[in-house]
PDB file of C-alpha atoms in Angstrom:
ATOM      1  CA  UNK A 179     150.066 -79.124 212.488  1.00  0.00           C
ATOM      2  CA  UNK A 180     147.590 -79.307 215.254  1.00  0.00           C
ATOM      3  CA  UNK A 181     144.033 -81.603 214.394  1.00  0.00           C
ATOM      4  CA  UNK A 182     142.104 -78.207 214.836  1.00  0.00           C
ATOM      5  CA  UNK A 183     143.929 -76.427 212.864  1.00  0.00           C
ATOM      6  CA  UNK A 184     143.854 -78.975 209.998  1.00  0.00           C
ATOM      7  CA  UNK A 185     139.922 -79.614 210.677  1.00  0.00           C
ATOM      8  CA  UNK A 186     138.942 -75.972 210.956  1.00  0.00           C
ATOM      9  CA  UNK A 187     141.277 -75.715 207.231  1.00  0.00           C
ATOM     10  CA  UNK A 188     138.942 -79.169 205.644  1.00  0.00           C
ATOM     11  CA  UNK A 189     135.844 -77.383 206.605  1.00  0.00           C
ATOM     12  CA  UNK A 190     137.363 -73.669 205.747  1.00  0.00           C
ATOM     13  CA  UNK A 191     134.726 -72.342 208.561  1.00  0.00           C
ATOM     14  CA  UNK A 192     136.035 -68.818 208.093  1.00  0.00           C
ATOM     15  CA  UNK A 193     135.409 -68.594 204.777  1.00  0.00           C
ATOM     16  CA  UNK A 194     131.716 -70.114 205.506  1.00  0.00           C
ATOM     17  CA  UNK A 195     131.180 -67.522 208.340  1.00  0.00           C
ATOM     18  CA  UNK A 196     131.702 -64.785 205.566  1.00  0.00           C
ATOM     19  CA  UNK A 197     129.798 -66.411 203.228  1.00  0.00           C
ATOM     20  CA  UNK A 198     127.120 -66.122 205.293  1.00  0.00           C
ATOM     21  CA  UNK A 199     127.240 -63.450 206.998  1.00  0.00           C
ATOM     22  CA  UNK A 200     127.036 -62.224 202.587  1.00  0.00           C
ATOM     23  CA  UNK A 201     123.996 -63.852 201.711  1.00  0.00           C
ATOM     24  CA  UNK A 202     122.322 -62.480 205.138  1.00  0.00           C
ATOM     25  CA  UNK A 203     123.450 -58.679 204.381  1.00  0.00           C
ATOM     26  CA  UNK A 204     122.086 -59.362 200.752  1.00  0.00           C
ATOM     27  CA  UNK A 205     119.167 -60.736 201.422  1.00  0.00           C
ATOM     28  CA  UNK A 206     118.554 -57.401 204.054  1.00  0.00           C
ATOM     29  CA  UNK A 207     119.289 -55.294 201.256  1.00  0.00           C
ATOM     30  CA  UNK A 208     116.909 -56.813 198.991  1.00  0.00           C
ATOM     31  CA  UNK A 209     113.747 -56.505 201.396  1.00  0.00           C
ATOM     32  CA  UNK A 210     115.114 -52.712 201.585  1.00  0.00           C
ATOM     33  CA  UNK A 211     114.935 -52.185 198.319  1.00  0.00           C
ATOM     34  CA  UNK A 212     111.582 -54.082 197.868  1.00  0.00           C
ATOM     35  CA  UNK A 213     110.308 -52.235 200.671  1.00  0.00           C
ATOM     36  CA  UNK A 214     111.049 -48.961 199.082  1.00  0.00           C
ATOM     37  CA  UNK A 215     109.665 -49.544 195.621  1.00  0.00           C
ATOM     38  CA  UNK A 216     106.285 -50.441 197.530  1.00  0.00           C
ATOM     39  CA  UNK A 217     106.638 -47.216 199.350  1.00  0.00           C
ATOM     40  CA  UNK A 218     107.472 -45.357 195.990  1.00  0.00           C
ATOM     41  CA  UNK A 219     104.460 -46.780 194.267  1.00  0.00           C
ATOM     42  CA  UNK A 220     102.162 -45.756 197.554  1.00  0.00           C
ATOM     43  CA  UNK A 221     103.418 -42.569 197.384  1.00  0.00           C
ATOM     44  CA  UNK A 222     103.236 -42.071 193.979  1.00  0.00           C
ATOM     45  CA  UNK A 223      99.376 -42.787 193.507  1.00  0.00           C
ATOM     46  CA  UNK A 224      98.586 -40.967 197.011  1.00  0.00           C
ATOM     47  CA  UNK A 225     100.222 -37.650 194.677  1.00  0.00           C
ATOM     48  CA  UNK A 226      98.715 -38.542 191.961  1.00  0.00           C
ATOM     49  CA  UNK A 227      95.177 -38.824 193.979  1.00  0.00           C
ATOM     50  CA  UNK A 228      96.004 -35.493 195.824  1.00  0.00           C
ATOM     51  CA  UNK A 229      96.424 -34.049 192.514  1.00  0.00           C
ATOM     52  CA  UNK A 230      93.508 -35.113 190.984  1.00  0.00           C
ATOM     53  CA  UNK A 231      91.418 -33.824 193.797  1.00  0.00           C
ATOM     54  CA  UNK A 232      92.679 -30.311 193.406  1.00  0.00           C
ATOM     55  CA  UNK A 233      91.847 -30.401 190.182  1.00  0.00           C
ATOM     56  CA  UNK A 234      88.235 -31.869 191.077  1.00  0.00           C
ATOM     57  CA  UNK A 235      87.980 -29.216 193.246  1.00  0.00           C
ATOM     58  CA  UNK A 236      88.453 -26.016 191.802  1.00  0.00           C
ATOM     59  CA  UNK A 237      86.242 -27.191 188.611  1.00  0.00           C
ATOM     60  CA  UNK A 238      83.862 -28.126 191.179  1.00  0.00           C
ATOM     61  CA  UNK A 239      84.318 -24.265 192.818  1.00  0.00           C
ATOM     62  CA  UNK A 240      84.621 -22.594 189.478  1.00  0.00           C
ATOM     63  CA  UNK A 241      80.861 -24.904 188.931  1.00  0.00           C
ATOM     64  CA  UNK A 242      79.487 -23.348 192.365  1.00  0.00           C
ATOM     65  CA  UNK A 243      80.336 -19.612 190.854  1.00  0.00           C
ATOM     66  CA  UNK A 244      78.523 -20.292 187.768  1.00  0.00           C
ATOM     67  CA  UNK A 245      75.311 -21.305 189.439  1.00  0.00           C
ATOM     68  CA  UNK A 246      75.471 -19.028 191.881  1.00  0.00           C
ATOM     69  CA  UNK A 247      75.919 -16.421 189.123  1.00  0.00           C
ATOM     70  CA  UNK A 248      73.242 -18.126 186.815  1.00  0.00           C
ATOM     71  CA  UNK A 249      70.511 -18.061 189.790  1.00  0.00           C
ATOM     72  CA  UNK A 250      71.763 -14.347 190.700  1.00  0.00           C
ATOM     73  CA  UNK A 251      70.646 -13.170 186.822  1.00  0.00           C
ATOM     74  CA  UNK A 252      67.412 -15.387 186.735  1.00  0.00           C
ATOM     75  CA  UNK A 253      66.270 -14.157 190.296  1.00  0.00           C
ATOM     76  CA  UNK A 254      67.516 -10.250 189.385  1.00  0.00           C
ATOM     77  CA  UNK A 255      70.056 -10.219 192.713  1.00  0.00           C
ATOM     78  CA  UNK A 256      73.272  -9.282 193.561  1.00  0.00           C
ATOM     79  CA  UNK A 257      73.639 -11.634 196.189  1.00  0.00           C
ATOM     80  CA  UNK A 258      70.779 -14.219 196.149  1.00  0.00           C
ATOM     81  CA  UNK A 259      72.408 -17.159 194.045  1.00  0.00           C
ATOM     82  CA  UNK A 260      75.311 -17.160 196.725  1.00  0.00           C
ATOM     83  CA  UNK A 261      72.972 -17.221 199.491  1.00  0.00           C
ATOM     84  CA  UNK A 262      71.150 -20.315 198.157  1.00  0.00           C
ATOM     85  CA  UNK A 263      74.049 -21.905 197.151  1.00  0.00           C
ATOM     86  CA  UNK A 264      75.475 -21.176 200.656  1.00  0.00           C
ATOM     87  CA  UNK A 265      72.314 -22.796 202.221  1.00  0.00           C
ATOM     88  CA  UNK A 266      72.638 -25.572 200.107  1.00  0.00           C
ATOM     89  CA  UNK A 267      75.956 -26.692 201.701  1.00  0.00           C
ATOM     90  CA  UNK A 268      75.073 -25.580 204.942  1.00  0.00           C
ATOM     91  CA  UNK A 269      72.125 -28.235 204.737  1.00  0.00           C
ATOM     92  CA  UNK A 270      74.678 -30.971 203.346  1.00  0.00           C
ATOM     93  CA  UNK A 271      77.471 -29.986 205.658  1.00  0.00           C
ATOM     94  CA  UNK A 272      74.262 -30.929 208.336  1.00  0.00           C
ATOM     95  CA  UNK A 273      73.416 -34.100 206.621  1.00  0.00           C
ATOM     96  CA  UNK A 274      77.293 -35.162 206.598  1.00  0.00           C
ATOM     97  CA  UNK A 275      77.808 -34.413 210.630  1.00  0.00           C
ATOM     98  CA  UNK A 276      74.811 -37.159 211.026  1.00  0.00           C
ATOM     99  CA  UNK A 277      76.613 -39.400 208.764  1.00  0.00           C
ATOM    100  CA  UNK A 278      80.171 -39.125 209.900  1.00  0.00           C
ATOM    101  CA  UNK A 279      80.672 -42.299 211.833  1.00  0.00           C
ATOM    102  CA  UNK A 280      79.292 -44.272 209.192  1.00  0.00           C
ATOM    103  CA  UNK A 281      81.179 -41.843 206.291  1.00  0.00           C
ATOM    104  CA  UNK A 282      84.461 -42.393 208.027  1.00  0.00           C
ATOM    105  CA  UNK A 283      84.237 -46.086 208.469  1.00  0.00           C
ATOM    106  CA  UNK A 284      83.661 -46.558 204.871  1.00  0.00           C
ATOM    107  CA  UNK A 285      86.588 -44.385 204.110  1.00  0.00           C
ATOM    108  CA  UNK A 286      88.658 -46.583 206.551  1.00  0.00           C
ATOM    109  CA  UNK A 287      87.868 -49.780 204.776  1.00  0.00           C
ATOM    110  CA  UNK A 288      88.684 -48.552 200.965  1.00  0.00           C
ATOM    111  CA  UNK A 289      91.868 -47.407 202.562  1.00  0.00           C
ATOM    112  CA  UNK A 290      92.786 -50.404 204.350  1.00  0.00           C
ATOM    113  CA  UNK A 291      91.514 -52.446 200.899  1.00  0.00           C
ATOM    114  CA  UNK A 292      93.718 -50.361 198.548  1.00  0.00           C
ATOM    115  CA  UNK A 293      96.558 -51.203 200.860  1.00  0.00           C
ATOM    116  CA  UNK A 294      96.229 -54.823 201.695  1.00  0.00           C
ATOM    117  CA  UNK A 295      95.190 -54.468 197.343  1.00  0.00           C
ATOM    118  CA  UNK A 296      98.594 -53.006 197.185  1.00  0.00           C
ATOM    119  CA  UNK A 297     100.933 -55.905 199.164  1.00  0.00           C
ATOM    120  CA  UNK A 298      99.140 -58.872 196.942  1.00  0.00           C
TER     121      UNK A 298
END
């Protein structure tokens, strides 16, 4: 019996090496599976947002009818409460373009605060 051989068997380096290698492929495994319950919870309250706002937004359609409809019976017109209605949101959709730097930034930093929210 060679000293190697009977030094390699005292410090059993094999069985070490696969040890290792072990705890390195669990530990990988682990941030996987971390990572993809942070992903699941992401993606689960960006559905549950998306679904909220299509819900928001055909009340808030179903709303624009009603007025519309409301201002076409007071005013005696077919077609008058959609025309004002129209204008209104052709005067907002004016008043947003001027705003949209300053409308998208603040969008940007909830975002980026409901995600860095989301790792702590």
């Amino acid at each position: 019996m060679s000293l190697k051989s009977s030094i390699s068997d005292f410090l059993k380096f094999d069985e070490l090496k696969d040890t290792l290698l072990k705890l390195v492929e669990s530990k990988v495994e682990l941030k996987k599976l971390e990572l993809l319950a942070k992903v699941e919870k992401l993606l689960a309250k960006i559905i549950l947002h998306i679904l909220v706002a299509i819900f928001l937004f055909i009340i808030f359609l179903l709303l624009n009818i009603l007025v519309a409809a409301v201002i076409n019976y007071y005013m005696k017109s077919y077609w008058m409460g959609y025309a004002i209605i129209t204008g209104l949101y052709v005067v907002l959709f004016g008043i947003f373009q001027f705003f949209k730097p300053k409308v998208s930034e603040f969008i940007a930093a909830k975002i980026a605060d409901l995600i860095v929210e989301e790792q702590f």
